[in-house]
Amino acid sequence: MTDTIAYRILQEYQELNAEEHDVFDGPPTPIEFLRMIHISRPALFENCPLDLRNQWTDEYLSSRVGDVQVAITPDGRADALLDHEGRTYFVEPSYETMSMRQLLRSLESGRRLQ
């Protein structure tokens, strides 16, 4: 079953979108930041001159960030293969637009978005 086209596509997707993150020693340059946004990869900024952890509180982000688009899945796996009734399907998440405040409250409460 692992030689099906769906599994090959998934493997290729996973190779292109590794579960890694970039680590920067200091803040990124504007072009580095734009590249990160473009490829939607997480990043860790170490040794930054600003202590953003204390400044970017939930209240601050909620007041500055408007609506965000959130991927919703029943099991946390987006763009994945799902076996159902003997068939394999490539499934994508549902997307929901919500305010940053709603997203942060949901994450804090541990409530699953469905």
mmCIF file of C-alpha atoms in Angstrom:
data_model
loop_
_atom_site.group_PDB
_atom_site.id
_atom_site.type_symbol
_atom_site.label_atom_id
_atom_site.label_comp_id
_atom_site.label_asym_id
_atom_site.label_seq_id
_atom_site.Cartn_x
_atom_site.Cartn_y
_atom_site.Cartn_z
ATOM 1 C CA MET A 1 0.000 0.000 0.000
ATOM 2 C CA THR A 2 2.947 2.332 0.580
ATOM 3 C CA ASP A 3 3.722 2.414 -3.140
ATOM 4 C CA THR A 4 0.471 4.123 -4.106
ATOM 5 C CA ILE A 5 0.587 7.543 -5.715
ATOM 6 C CA ALA A 6 -1.114 9.071 -2.652
ATOM 7 C CA TYR A 7 1.652 7.815 -0.368
ATOM 8 C CA ARG A 8 4.354 9.030 -2.747
ATOM 9 C CA ILE A 9 2.725 12.481 -2.850
ATOM 10 C CA LEU A 10 2.520 12.566 0.941
ATOM 11 C CA GLN A 11 6.163 11.514 1.274
ATOM 12 C CA GLU A 12 7.218 14.220 -1.159
ATOM 13 C CA TYR A 13 5.145 16.804 0.713
ATOM 14 C CA GLN A 14 6.722 15.786 4.030
ATOM 15 C CA GLU A 15 10.219 15.994 2.558
ATOM 16 C CA LEU A 16 9.524 19.524 1.341
ATOM 17 C CA ASN A 17 7.928 20.554 4.649
ATOM 18 C CA ALA A 18 10.191 19.105 7.284
ATOM 19 C CA GLU A 19 9.166 19.227 10.939
ATOM 20 C CA GLU A 20 12.111 21.484 11.707
ATOM 21 C CA HIS A 21 12.512 25.099 12.617
ATOM 22 C CA ASP A 22 15.182 27.657 11.876
ATOM 23 C CA VAL A 23 17.153 29.140 14.768
ATOM 24 C CA PHE A 24 18.406 32.698 14.433
ATOM 25 C CA ASP A 25 21.057 34.275 16.617
ATOM 26 C CA GLY A 26 19.447 37.676 16.903
ATOM 27 C CA PRO A 27 16.585 39.156 14.932
ATOM 28 C CA PRO A 28 16.250 38.229 11.247
ATOM 29 C CA THR A 29 16.851 40.681 8.468
ATOM 30 C CA PRO A 30 13.698 41.902 6.707
ATOM 31 C CA ILE A 31 14.362 39.573 3.757
ATOM 32 C CA GLU A 32 14.903 36.559 6.061
ATOM 33 C CA PHE A 33 11.631 37.363 7.812
ATOM 34 C CA LEU A 34 9.754 37.611 4.497
ATOM 35 C CA ARG A 35 11.170 34.243 3.429
ATOM 36 C CA MET A 36 9.981 32.631 6.672
ATOM 37 C CA ILE A 37 6.485 34.009 6.203
ATOM 38 C CA HIS A 38 6.412 32.841 2.608
ATOM 39 C CA ILE A 39 7.264 29.221 3.468
ATOM 40 C CA SER A 40 5.236 29.154 6.724
ATOM 41 C CA ARG A 41 7.953 27.613 8.851
ATOM 42 C CA PRO A 42 8.389 28.121 12.580
ATOM 43 C CA ALA A 43 11.485 29.926 13.773
ATOM 44 C CA LEU A 44 13.256 30.566 17.058
ATOM 45 C CA PHE A 45 14.967 33.916 17.645
ATOM 46 C CA GLU A 46 17.667 33.809 20.295
ATOM 47 C CA ASN A 47 19.659 36.725 21.690
ATOM 48 C CA CYS A 48 17.254 39.378 20.452
ATOM 49 C CA PRO A 49 17.698 42.860 21.872
ATOM 50 C CA LEU A 50 13.957 43.092 22.609
ATOM 51 C CA ASP A 51 12.265 40.970 25.238
ATOM 52 C CA LEU A 52 9.192 40.258 23.154
ATOM 53 C CA ARG A 53 7.990 37.476 25.452
ATOM 54 C CA ASN A 54 7.100 40.137 28.014
ATOM 55 C CA GLN A 55 5.767 42.616 25.467
ATOM 56 C CA TRP A 56 3.744 40.266 23.239
ATOM 57 C CA THR A 57 1.128 39.324 25.799
ATOM 58 C CA ASP A 58 -2.233 37.846 24.816
ATOM 59 C CA GLU A 59 -3.805 41.258 25.360
ATOM 60 C CA TYR A 60 -1.214 43.015 23.219
ATOM 61 C CA LEU A 61 -1.515 40.512 20.349
ATOM 62 C CA SER A 62 -5.315 40.545 20.566
ATOM 63 C CA SER A 63 -5.353 44.327 20.242
ATOM 64 C CA ARG A 64 -2.851 44.418 17.355
ATOM 65 C CA VAL A 65 -3.659 41.361 15.261
ATOM 66 C CA GLY A 66 -6.955 41.192 13.448
ATOM 67 C CA ASP A 67 -8.536 38.038 12.151
ATOM 68 C CA VAL A 68 -6.451 34.942 11.528
ATOM 69 C CA GLN A 69 -7.139 31.861 9.442
ATOM 70 C CA VAL A 70 -6.898 28.626 11.447
ATOM 71 C CA ALA A 71 -6.685 25.083 10.081
ATOM 72 C CA ILE A 72 -9.256 22.860 11.805
ATOM 73 C CA THR A 73 -8.882 19.067 11.867
ATOM 74 C CA PRO A 74 -10.489 16.356 13.998
ATOM 75 C CA ASP A 75 -7.114 14.855 14.957
ATOM 76 C CA GLY A 76 -4.575 17.643 14.464
ATOM 77 C CA ARG A 77 -3.249 16.233 11.202
ATOM 78 C CA ALA A 78 -3.592 18.524 8.212
ATOM 79 C CA ASP A 79 -2.795 17.479 4.648
ATOM 80 C CA ALA A 80 -2.701 13.809 5.583
ATOM 81 C CA LEU A 81 -3.774 10.412 4.352
ATOM 82 C CA LEU A 82 -6.855 8.913 5.954
ATOM 83 C CA ASP A 83 -7.926 5.298 5.646
ATOM 84 C CA HIS A 84 -11.702 4.974 5.682
ATOM 85 C CA GLU A 85 -13.748 1.893 4.836
ATOM 86 C CA GLY A 86 -10.886 0.243 2.961
ATOM 87 C CA ARG A 87 -9.966 3.288 0.878
ATOM 88 C CA THR A 88 -7.220 5.857 1.341
ATOM 89 C CA TYR A 89 -8.030 9.533 0.971
ATOM 90 C CA PHE A 90 -5.828 12.621 0.964
ATOM 91 C CA VAL A 91 -7.587 15.063 3.273
ATOM 92 C CA GLU A 92 -7.078 18.737 3.907
ATOM 93 C CA PRO A 93 -8.172 20.754 6.932
ATOM 94 C CA SER A 94 -11.167 22.979 7.121
ATOM 95 C CA TYR A 95 -10.227 26.635 7.556
ATOM 96 C CA GLU A 96 -11.976 29.000 9.925
ATOM 97 C CA THR A 97 -11.438 32.729 10.291
ATOM 98 C CA MET A 98 -11.474 33.988 13.869
ATOM 99 C CA SER A 99 -10.099 36.846 15.884
ATOM 100 C CA MET A 100 -6.700 36.474 17.508
ATOM 101 C CA ARG A 101 -8.452 36.838 20.875
ATOM 102 C CA GLN A 102 -10.724 33.859 20.102
ATOM 103 C CA LEU A 103 -7.765 31.748 19.004
ATOM 104 C CA LEU A 104 -5.683 32.554 22.093
ATOM 105 C CA ARG A 105 -8.613 31.851 24.432
ATOM 106 C CA SER A 106 -9.259 28.539 22.727
ATOM 107 C CA LEU A 107 -5.599 27.537 22.973
ATOM 108 C CA GLU A 108 -5.437 28.525 26.637
ATOM 109 C CA SER A 109 -8.574 26.605 27.559
ATOM 110 C CA GLY A 110 -7.392 23.495 25.754
ATOM 111 C CA ARG A 111 -10.690 23.396 23.882
ATOM 112 C CA ARG A 112 -10.408 21.738 20.513
ATOM 113 C CA LEU A 113 -11.582 23.800 17.569
ATOM 114 C CA GLN A 114 -14.117 21.883 15.468
#
